[in-house]
mmCIF file of C-alpha atoms and ligand atoms in Angstrom:
data_model
loop_
_atom_site.group_PDB
_atom_site.id
_atom_site.type_symbol
_atom_site.label_atom_id
_atom_site.label_comp_id
_atom_site.label_asym_id
_atom_site.label_seq_id
_atom_site.Cartn_x
_atom_site.Cartn_y
_atom_site.Cartn_z
ATOM 1 C CA ASP A 35 85.284 46.584 36.770
ATOM 2 C CA GLU A 36 87.774 44.096 35.680
ATOM 3 C CA GLU A 37 86.891 41.973 38.809
ATOM 4 C CA GLU A 38 83.170 41.990 37.998
ATOM 5 C CA GLU A 39 84.050 40.855 34.410
ATOM 6 C CA GLN A 40 86.352 38.316 35.609
ATOM 7 C CA LYS A 41 83.294 36.810 38.144
ATOM 8 C CA THR A 42 81.114 36.674 34.956
ATOM 9 C CA LEU A 43 83.723 34.867 33.166
ATOM 10 C CA GLN A 44 83.953 32.278 36.044
ATOM 11 C CA GLN A 45 79.951 31.919 36.427
ATOM 12 C CA HIS A 46 80.069 31.490 32.606
ATOM 13 C CA ALA A 47 82.387 28.639 32.840
ATOM 14 C CA GLN A 48 80.480 27.098 35.784
ATOM 15 C CA LEU A 49 77.307 27.267 33.850
ATOM 16 C CA LEU A 50 78.342 25.532 30.814
ATOM 17 C CA THR A 51 79.048 22.194 33.077
ATOM 18 C CA GLU A 52 75.539 22.450 34.534
ATOM 19 C CA LEU A 53 73.130 23.414 31.483
ATOM 20 C CA PRO A 54 71.214 21.057 29.487
ATOM 21 C CA LYS A 55 73.260 20.871 26.007
ATOM 22 C CA ALA A 56 72.507 19.700 22.384
ATOM 23 C CA LEU A 57 74.452 19.340 19.117
ATOM 24 C CA GLY A 58 73.719 22.470 17.031
ATOM 25 C CA THR A 59 73.927 22.543 13.337
ATOM 26 C CA PHE A 60 77.845 22.946 13.133
ATOM 27 C CA GLU A 61 77.865 19.846 15.182
ATOM 28 C CA THR A 62 79.039 21.690 18.233
ATOM 29 C CA ASP A 63 77.173 22.266 21.593
ATOM 30 C CA LEU A 64 74.438 24.460 21.891
ATOM 31 C CA TYR A 65 73.164 25.289 25.562
ATOM 32 C CA LEU A 66 69.664 25.800 27.145
ATOM 33 C CA TYR A 67 70.232 28.974 28.568
ATOM 34 C CA GLN A 68 67.185 31.066 29.991
ATOM 35 C CA GLY A 69 65.076 29.196 27.652
ATOM 36 C CA MET A 70 66.971 29.996 24.357
ATOM 37 C CA TRP A 71 69.576 27.596 22.904
ATOM 38 C CA LEU A 72 72.645 29.457 22.406
ATOM 39 C CA TYR A 73 76.432 28.656 21.542
ATOM 40 C CA PRO A 74 78.782 29.358 24.677
ATOM 41 C CA ASP A 75 80.160 32.642 23.363
ATOM 42 C CA ALA A 76 76.658 34.109 22.880
ATOM 43 C CA ILE A 77 75.896 33.011 26.477
ATOM 44 C CA LEU A 78 78.895 34.805 27.613
ATOM 45 C CA SER A 79 77.889 37.569 25.567
ATOM 46 C CA ILE A 80 74.254 37.947 27.040
ATOM 47 C CA MET A 81 75.741 37.521 30.657
ATOM 48 C CA LEU A 82 78.235 40.375 29.996
ATOM 49 C CA MET A 83 75.298 42.486 28.725
ATOM 50 C CA GLN A 84 73.022 41.822 31.775
ATOM 51 C CA ASN A 85 75.850 42.675 33.934
ATOM 52 C CA HIS A 86 77.818 45.444 32.164
ATOM 53 C CA PHE A 87 75.987 47.250 29.397
ATOM 54 C CA ASN A 88 75.348 50.764 30.100
ATOM 55 C CA HIS A 89 72.525 52.050 28.096
ATOM 56 C CA HIS A 90 71.643 55.486 26.967
ATOM 57 C CA PRO A 91 67.932 56.556 27.006
ATOM 58 C CA THR A 92 68.223 57.432 23.038
ATOM 59 C CA ASP A 93 69.411 53.651 22.361
ATOM 60 C CA ILE A 94 67.701 51.808 19.674
ATOM 61 C CA PHE A 95 67.819 48.170 19.435
ATOM 62 C CA LEU A 96 67.245 46.021 16.292
ATOM 63 C CA THR A 97 65.730 42.721 17.444
ATOM 64 C CA SER A 98 64.729 39.754 15.435
ATOM 65 C CA PHE A 99 65.214 36.060 15.105
ATOM 66 C CA MET A 100 67.914 35.007 12.999
ATOM 67 C CA LYS A 101 67.221 35.221 8.884
ATOM 68 C CA SER A 102 64.246 37.120 9.481
ATOM 69 C CA GLY A 103 65.241 40.510 7.731
ATOM 70 C CA THR A 104 67.765 41.852 10.133
ATOM 71 C CA THR A 105 70.149 42.956 7.192
ATOM 72 C CA TRP A 106 67.458 44.748 5.524
ATOM 73 C CA LEU A 107 66.273 46.655 8.720
ATOM 74 C CA ARG A 108 69.998 47.306 9.819
ATOM 75 C CA SER A 109 70.143 49.235 6.348
ATOM 76 C CA LEU A 110 66.966 50.959 6.541
ATOM 77 C CA MET A 111 67.518 51.916 10.239
ATOM 78 C CA PHE A 112 70.902 53.275 9.466
ATOM 79 C CA THR A 113 70.051 55.296 6.071
ATOM 80 C CA ILE A 114 66.728 56.838 7.816
ATOM 81 C CA LEU A 115 68.859 57.886 10.751
ATOM 82 C CA ASN A 116 71.708 59.408 8.750
ATOM 83 C CA ARG A 117 69.878 60.611 5.903
ATOM 84 C CA SER A 118 70.842 64.321 6.388
ATOM 85 C CA ARG A 119 74.417 63.382 6.962
ATOM 86 C CA PHE A 120 74.993 61.092 3.892
ATOM 87 C CA ASP A 121 74.397 61.699 0.200
ATOM 88 C CA PHE A 122 73.174 58.619 -1.534
ATOM 89 C CA SER A 123 76.003 59.027 -4.022
ATOM 90 C CA ASN A 124 78.501 58.715 -1.475
ATOM 91 C CA HIS A 125 76.904 56.618 1.223
ATOM 92 C CA PRO A 126 78.888 54.317 3.808
ATOM 93 C CA LEU A 127 76.754 51.520 2.744
ATOM 94 C CA LEU A 128 78.526 51.656 -0.595
ATOM 95 C CA ARG A 129 81.892 50.963 1.092
ATOM 96 C CA LYS A 130 80.937 48.641 3.822
ATOM 97 C CA GLY A 131 78.353 46.027 4.508
ATOM 98 C CA PRO A 132 75.229 46.468 6.469
ATOM 99 C CA HIS A 133 76.766 44.552 9.412
ATOM 100 C CA ASP A 134 79.641 46.826 9.755
ATOM 101 C CA CYS A 135 77.201 49.832 10.315
ATOM 102 C CA PHE A 136 76.293 49.340 13.756
ATOM 103 C CA PRO A 137 77.223 46.456 16.160
ATOM 104 C CA VAL A 138 75.537 43.324 16.969
ATOM 105 C CA LEU A 139 75.717 42.645 20.658
ATOM 106 C CA ASP A 140 75.483 38.851 20.716
ATOM 107 C CA LEU A 141 79.335 38.241 20.587
ATOM 108 C CA TYR A 142 80.694 40.488 22.831
ATOM 109 C CA LYS A 143 83.517 40.050 25.188
ATOM 110 C CA PRO A 144 84.289 42.529 28.358
ATOM 111 C CA LYS A 145 86.664 44.638 26.342
ATOM 112 C CA ASP A 146 83.988 45.121 23.871
ATOM 113 C CA TYR A 147 81.404 46.217 26.237
ATOM 114 C CA ASN A 148 84.065 49.186 26.821
ATOM 115 C CA ILE A 149 83.410 49.953 23.200
ATOM 116 C CA THR A 150 79.744 49.724 23.474
ATOM 117 C CA ASN A 151 79.582 51.626 26.572
ATOM 118 C CA THR A 152 80.996 54.841 24.982
ATOM 119 C CA LYS A 153 78.574 57.813 24.935
ATOM 120 C CA PRO A 154 76.616 58.563 21.732
ATOM 121 C CA LEU A 155 78.114 61.452 19.804
ATOM 122 C CA PRO A 156 76.554 63.882 19.157
ATOM 123 C CA SER A 157 75.127 63.514 22.621
ATOM 124 C CA ASN A 158 71.570 63.173 21.451
ATOM 125 C CA SER A 159 72.038 60.945 18.594
ATOM 126 C CA PRO A 160 70.602 57.421 19.079
ATOM 127 C CA ARG A 161 73.162 54.548 19.127
ATOM 128 C CA LEU A 162 72.153 51.531 17.137
ATOM 129 C CA PHE A 163 72.527 47.921 18.419
ATOM 130 C CA ALA A 164 71.363 44.756 16.919
ATOM 131 C CA THR A 165 70.659 41.479 18.770
ATOM 132 C CA HIS A 166 68.813 38.202 18.375
ATOM 133 C CA PHE A 167 68.409 37.458 22.136
ATOM 134 C CA ALA A 168 65.063 37.041 23.752
ATOM 135 C CA TYR A 169 63.164 40.070 25.149
ATOM 136 C CA LYS A 170 63.149 38.688 28.695
ATOM 137 C CA MET A 171 66.855 37.943 28.441
ATOM 138 C CA LEU A 172 67.837 41.754 27.908
ATOM 139 C CA PRO A 173 68.926 43.830 30.863
ATOM 140 C CA SER A 174 65.718 45.208 32.614
ATOM 141 C CA SER A 175 67.772 48.713 32.626
ATOM 142 C CA ILE A 176 66.936 48.836 28.992
ATOM 143 C CA THR A 177 63.457 47.036 28.954
ATOM 144 C CA GLU A 178 61.846 48.780 31.748
ATOM 145 C CA PRO A 179 59.515 51.729 30.711
ATOM 146 C CA SER A 180 61.325 54.643 32.305
ATOM 147 C CA SER A 181 64.910 53.538 30.282
ATOM 148 C CA GLY A 182 63.736 55.605 27.182
ATOM 149 C CA CYS A 183 65.268 52.749 24.921
ATOM 150 C CA LYS A 184 63.342 51.608 22.115
ATOM 151 C CA PHE A 185 63.032 48.405 20.112
ATOM 152 C CA VAL A 186 62.300 47.463 16.378
ATOM 153 C CA TYR A 187 61.418 43.836 16.057
ATOM 154 C CA VAL A 188 60.968 42.120 12.455
ATOM 155 C CA CYS A 189 59.373 38.648 12.205
ATOM 156 C CA ARG A 190 59.106 36.511 9.134
ATOM 157 C CA ASP A 191 57.060 33.518 8.275
ATOM 158 C CA PRO A 192 58.919 30.454 10.154
ATOM 159 C CA LYS A 193 59.049 28.247 6.792
ATOM 160 C CA ASP A 194 61.107 30.877 5.099
ATOM 161 C CA VAL A 195 63.182 31.389 8.243
ATOM 162 C CA LEU A 196 64.070 27.787 8.375
ATOM 163 C CA VAL A 197 64.852 27.707 4.580
ATOM 164 C CA SER A 198 67.158 30.704 4.827
ATOM 165 C CA ILE A 199 68.840 29.224 7.970
ATOM 166 C CA TRP A 200 69.537 25.934 6.130
ATOM 167 C CA HIS A 201 71.082 27.808 3.167
ATOM 168 C CA PHE A 202 73.070 30.099 5.271
ATOM 169 C CA ASN A 203 74.240 27.398 7.135
ATOM 170 C CA ILE A 204 75.278 25.305 4.314
ATOM 171 C CA GLY A 205 77.290 28.426 3.173
ATOM 172 C CA LEU A 206 79.340 28.631 6.352
ATOM 173 C CA ARG A 207 79.743 25.193 6.988
ATOM 174 C CA PRO A 208 83.481 23.892 7.306
ATOM 175 C CA LYS A 209 84.478 21.678 4.626
ATOM 176 C CA GLU A 210 85.336 18.707 7.158
ATOM 177 C CA LEU A 211 81.872 18.237 8.360
ATOM 178 C CA PRO A 212 79.336 16.130 6.468
ATOM 179 C CA PRO A 213 76.745 17.852 4.540
ATOM 180 C CA LEU A 214 73.785 19.082 6.481
ATOM 181 C CA SER A 215 70.343 18.089 5.160
ATOM 182 C CA PHE A 216 67.454 20.063 4.882
ATOM 183 C CA GLU A 217 65.607 17.362 7.003
ATOM 184 C CA GLN A 218 67.973 17.629 9.842
ATOM 185 C CA VAL A 219 67.630 21.348 9.912
ATOM 186 C CA PHE A 220 63.829 21.036 9.804
ATOM 187 C CA ASN A 221 63.641 18.693 12.581
ATOM 188 C CA MET A 222 65.976 20.998 14.855
ATOM 189 C CA PHE A 223 63.905 23.827 13.963
ATOM 190 C CA CYS A 224 60.802 22.287 14.926
ATOM 191 C CA GLU A 225 62.070 20.982 18.015
ATOM 192 C CA GLY A 226 63.399 24.375 18.770
ATOM 193 C CA VAL A 227 67.107 23.049 19.556
ATOM 194 C CA ILE A 228 68.668 25.602 16.833
ATOM 195 C CA GLU A 229 70.573 28.521 17.631
ATOM 196 C CA TYR A 230 68.396 31.127 19.260
ATOM 197 C CA GLY A 231 65.591 28.695 19.289
ATOM 198 C CA PRO A 232 62.773 27.871 19.864
ATOM 199 C CA TYR A 233 61.718 30.559 17.185
ATOM 200 C CA TRP A 234 58.225 30.562 18.502
ATOM 201 C CA ASP A 235 59.016 31.699 21.939
ATOM 202 C CA GLN A 236 61.468 34.648 20.751
ATOM 203 C CA VAL A 237 58.693 35.977 18.378
ATOM 204 C CA LEU A 238 55.912 35.735 21.160
ATOM 205 C CA GLY A 239 58.247 37.490 23.721
ATOM 206 C CA PHE A 240 58.324 40.628 21.682
ATOM 207 C CA TRP A 241 55.013 40.425 20.192
ATOM 208 C CA ASN A 242 53.451 40.397 23.904
ATOM 209 C CA ALA A 243 56.070 43.127 24.852
ATOM 210 C CA ALA A 244 55.174 45.358 21.773
ATOM 211 C CA LEU A 245 51.324 44.850 22.845
ATOM 212 C CA GLU A 246 52.099 45.909 26.348
ATOM 213 C CA SER A 247 54.388 48.739 25.098
ATOM 214 C CA PRO A 248 53.537 49.785 21.775
ATOM 215 C CA ASP A 249 55.477 53.385 22.069
ATOM 216 C CA LYS A 250 58.729 51.215 23.024
ATOM 217 C CA ILE A 251 58.515 48.394 20.493
ATOM 218 C CA LEU A 252 57.787 48.647 16.919
ATOM 219 C CA PHE A 253 56.873 45.183 15.510
ATOM 220 C CA PHE A 254 57.157 44.513 11.740
ATOM 221 C CA LYS A 255 56.589 41.504 9.497
ATOM 222 C CA TYR A 256 58.988 40.779 6.760
ATOM 223 C CA GLU A 257 56.097 40.039 4.349
ATOM 224 C CA GLU A 258 54.266 43.178 4.874
ATOM 225 C CA MET A 259 57.500 45.280 4.786
ATOM 226 C CA LYS A 260 57.637 43.567 1.169
ATOM 227 C CA ARG A 261 54.417 44.453 0.229
ATOM 228 C CA ASP A 262 54.716 48.039 1.122
ATOM 229 C CA PRO A 263 58.055 49.262 2.222
ATOM 230 C CA GLU A 264 57.275 52.927 1.717
ATOM 231 C CA VAL A 265 54.983 52.914 4.677
ATOM 232 C CA HIS A 266 57.243 51.003 6.961
ATOM 233 C CA VAL A 267 60.110 53.448 6.240
ATOM 234 C CA LYS A 268 57.699 56.453 7.239
ATOM 235 C CA LYS A 269 56.915 54.135 10.531
ATOM 236 C CA LEU A 270 60.384 53.543 11.234
ATOM 237 C CA ALA A 271 61.499 57.192 10.485
ATOM 238 C CA GLU A 272 58.759 58.744 13.141
ATOM 239 C CA PHE A 273 59.380 55.785 15.637
ATOM 240 C CA MET A 274 63.079 56.589 15.550
ATOM 241 C CA GLY A 275 62.154 60.257 16.422
ATOM 242 C CA LEU A 276 63.233 61.557 12.905
ATOM 243 C CA PRO A 277 59.763 61.728 10.872
ATOM 244 C CA ILE A 278 59.833 62.341 7.228
ATOM 245 C CA SER A 279 59.047 65.855 6.510
ATOM 246 C CA ILE A 280 56.595 67.388 3.847
ATOM 247 C CA GLN A 281 59.515 68.683 1.963
ATOM 248 C CA GLU A 282 61.195 65.153 2.208
ATOM 249 C CA GLU A 283 58.100 63.435 1.011
ATOM 250 C CA GLU A 284 57.975 65.742 -1.801
ATOM 251 C CA SER A 285 61.491 65.309 -2.899
ATOM 252 C CA GLY A 286 61.185 61.616 -2.996
ATOM 253 C CA MET A 287 63.067 60.792 -0.183
ATOM 254 C CA VAL A 288 60.830 57.776 1.170
ATOM 255 C CA LYS A 289 61.270 56.253 -2.459
ATOM 256 C CA LYS A 290 65.182 56.675 -2.508
ATOM 257 C CA ILE A 291 65.539 55.159 1.050
ATOM 258 C CA VAL A 292 63.409 52.122 -0.073
ATOM 259 C CA GLU A 293 65.326 51.931 -3.473
ATOM 260 C CA PHE A 294 68.663 52.430 -1.908
ATOM 261 C CA CYS A 295 68.237 49.500 0.791
ATOM 262 C CA SER A 296 66.522 47.226 -1.646
ATOM 263 C CA PHE A 297 67.462 43.645 -1.888
ATOM 264 C CA GLU A 298 68.544 43.959 -5.773
ATOM 265 C CA HIS A 299 70.595 47.233 -4.977
ATOM 266 C CA LEU A 300 72.533 46.028 -1.838
ATOM 267 C CA LYS A 301 72.962 42.510 -3.394
ATOM 268 C CA SER A 302 74.487 44.159 -6.456
ATOM 269 C CA LEU A 303 77.108 46.332 -4.680
ATOM 270 C CA GLU A 304 80.688 45.349 -4.979
ATOM 271 C CA ILE A 305 81.303 45.527 -1.295
ATOM 272 C CA ASN A 306 78.252 42.833 -0.767
ATOM 273 C CA LYS A 307 79.589 40.663 -3.616
ATOM 274 C CA THR A 308 83.162 40.359 -2.580
ATOM 275 C CA GLY A 309 83.371 42.052 0.918
ATOM 276 C CA SER A 310 83.058 40.157 4.292
ATOM 277 C CA HIS A 311 82.046 40.823 7.904
ATOM 278 C CA LYS A 312 84.411 39.872 10.626
ATOM 279 C CA ALA A 313 82.216 38.801 13.648
ATOM 280 C CA ASN A 314 83.474 39.583 17.200
ATOM 281 C CA ASN A 315 84.414 35.876 17.806
ATOM 282 C CA GLY A 316 87.062 36.197 14.812
ATOM 283 C CA ASN A 317 84.736 34.418 12.255
ATOM 284 C CA VAL A 318 84.702 35.998 8.983
ATOM 285 C CA VAL A 319 81.331 35.898 7.125
ATOM 286 C CA PRO A 320 81.140 37.146 3.492
ATOM 287 C CA ASN A 321 78.743 39.831 2.865
ATOM 288 C CA GLN A 322 77.041 37.903 0.067
ATOM 289 C CA SER A 323 75.785 35.209 2.370
ATOM 290 C CA PHE A 324 73.329 37.809 3.753
ATOM 291 C CA PHE A 325 71.757 38.375 0.231
ATOM 292 C CA ARG A 326 70.276 34.997 -1.211
ATOM 293 C CA LYS A 327 66.779 35.412 -2.596
ATOM 294 C CA GLY A 328 65.040 37.863 -0.506
ATOM 295 C CA GLU A 329 61.427 36.446 -1.580
ATOM 296 C CA VAL A 330 58.345 35.663 0.400
ATOM 297 C CA GLY A 331 57.285 32.108 -0.116
ATOM 298 C CA ASP A 332 60.614 30.481 -0.999
ATOM 299 C CA TRP A 333 59.532 27.444 1.244
ATOM 300 C CA LYS A 334 57.342 26.062 -1.249
ATOM 301 C CA CYS A 335 60.875 24.893 -3.114
ATOM 302 C CA HIS A 336 61.861 23.073 -0.266
ATOM 303 C CA LEU A 337 59.116 21.857 2.063
ATOM 304 C CA THR A 338 56.978 18.882 1.648
ATOM 305 C CA GLU A 339 53.137 19.122 2.189
ATOM 306 C CA GLU A 340 53.889 17.054 5.306
ATOM 307 C CA MET A 341 56.685 19.589 6.564
ATOM 308 C CA LYS A 342 54.416 22.541 5.715
ATOM 309 C CA ASP A 343 51.588 20.927 7.862
ATOM 310 C CA ARG A 344 53.744 20.313 11.021
ATOM 311 C CA ILE A 345 55.380 23.827 11.012
ATOM 312 C CA ASP A 346 51.742 25.440 10.529
ATOM 313 C CA ARG A 347 50.549 23.435 13.068
ATOM 314 C CA ILE A 348 53.291 24.242 15.609
ATOM 315 C CA THR A 349 52.748 27.967 14.848
ATOM 316 C CA TYR A 350 48.920 27.699 15.179
ATOM 317 C CA ASP A 351 49.218 25.844 18.736
ATOM 318 C CA LYS A 352 51.916 28.467 19.791
ATOM 319 C CA PHE A 353 50.378 31.843 18.424
ATOM 320 C CA LYS A 354 46.537 30.918 18.735
ATOM 321 C CA ASP A 355 45.961 32.890 21.903
ATOM 322 C CA SER A 356 48.310 35.829 21.156
ATOM 323 C CA GLY A 357 46.459 37.655 18.339
ATOM 324 C CA LEU A 358 49.613 37.146 16.125
ATOM 325 C CA THR A 359 48.986 35.968 12.679
ATOM 326 C CA LEU A 360 51.686 35.521 10.096
HETATM 327 P P1 A3P B 482 66.377 34.611 2.213
HETATM 328 O O1 A3P B 482 67.515 33.493 2.567
HETATM 329 O O2 A3P B 482 65.022 33.779 2.242
HETATM 330 O O3 A3P B 482 66.931 34.973 0.793
HETATM 331 P P2 A3P B 482 68.845 38.070 8.105
HETATM 332 O O4 A3P B 482 69.293 39.454 7.552
HETATM 333 O O5 A3P B 482 67.972 38.417 9.211
HETATM 334 O O6 A3P B 482 70.230 37.295 8.299
HETATM 335 O O7 A3P B 482 68.107 37.636 7.127
HETATM 336 C C1 A3P B 482 68.470 37.287 5.904
HETATM 337 C C2 A3P B 482 67.267 37.129 4.809
HETATM 338 O O8 A3P B 482 66.937 38.374 4.450
HETATM 339 C C3 A3P B 482 67.766 36.376 3.787
HETATM 340 O O9 A3P B 482 66.633 35.787 2.951
HETATM 341 C C4 A3P B 482 68.230 37.528 2.622
HETATM 342 O O10 A3P B 482 68.166 37.400 1.166
HETATM 343 C C5 A3P B 482 67.097 38.640 3.056
HETATM 344 N N1 A3P B 482 67.392 40.088 2.707
HETATM 345 C C6 A3P B 482 68.460 40.427 2.873
HETATM 346 N N2 A3P B 482 68.776 41.638 2.507
HETATM 347 C C7 A3P B 482 67.547 42.082 2.163
HETATM 348 C C8 A3P B 482 66.773 43.322 1.485
HETATM 349 N N3 A3P B 482 67.464 44.265 1.393
HETATM 350 N N4 A3P B 482 65.443 43.412 1.201
HETATM 351 C C9 A3P B 482 64.889 42.015 1.459
HETATM 352 N N5 A3P B 482 65.492 40.869 2.034
HETATM 353 C C10 A3P B 482 66.604 40.982 2.413
#
């Protein structure tokens, strides 16, 4: 196994000398790998995943483009799945940030894949993983219909995604770098040369896969979740194989989950005001950077009429034959 991992590491080093590259928002190189712009450690991670990830038929993957509502879905999925184990007054999410509840696969190294390759405990309990990788990049062992694995995808209006990315980048930007203007990020986003971009290709990949396999992929929209979170909690619970029972419904369980995982509640928790998440590449990300405004339509405060038209035009062109409307 170690020999195989060494081979992947060598292939990765070789690839970096061959792939097209361009500067990302942190002024380091992004590389175009299998149609997606990624930083080198993410490329290594997907290569390792493609070669060494052992799925279990009960695995559930939270998939999204970055800044589309992953933190919210993380909290909801973890809370729904463990609702009979934990009381809301003494819940793990009160002590650790949503990003520490289950692993993101995008920055894994060989030794970490040993950790993610552990068997679920108890044996029939789904393992949860998050990823921003494109559907077509995920190992076919998990995407093929017989794998048993399931995917929850959340998408969001690209204009709000862009604004959220800009704020997130500003928050994490090393002080020695020059300031990052909104125009810069806007152009990178529209051109698709942004981490995990182009946005539209990633969304369409999951949208088409969800049309093909609706039992395997649950496709949510952030804006619809905001409008009716209770309906989405019920759908999620059913999809994850733990439907809300009539007794639970009567006891107000759905409302409790929605309130517990609401933006206002999670943002107000001490752990999300002062705590931080240590990513697998060693980067420390303050939990508060995952909670900004949590609103629909904040783009109106940032985009000019011209910018709005440009993104809407790209979205229209890319999505017009897909049936997907945002
Ligand atoms: P804004 O920057 O527009 O506020 P991700 O979790 O995919 O990184 O996305 C982050 C976006 O989701 C941020 O959007 C953040 O504020 C918002 N968010 C985080 N937790 C949320 C929640 N519980 N409910 C709704 N939105 C949430």
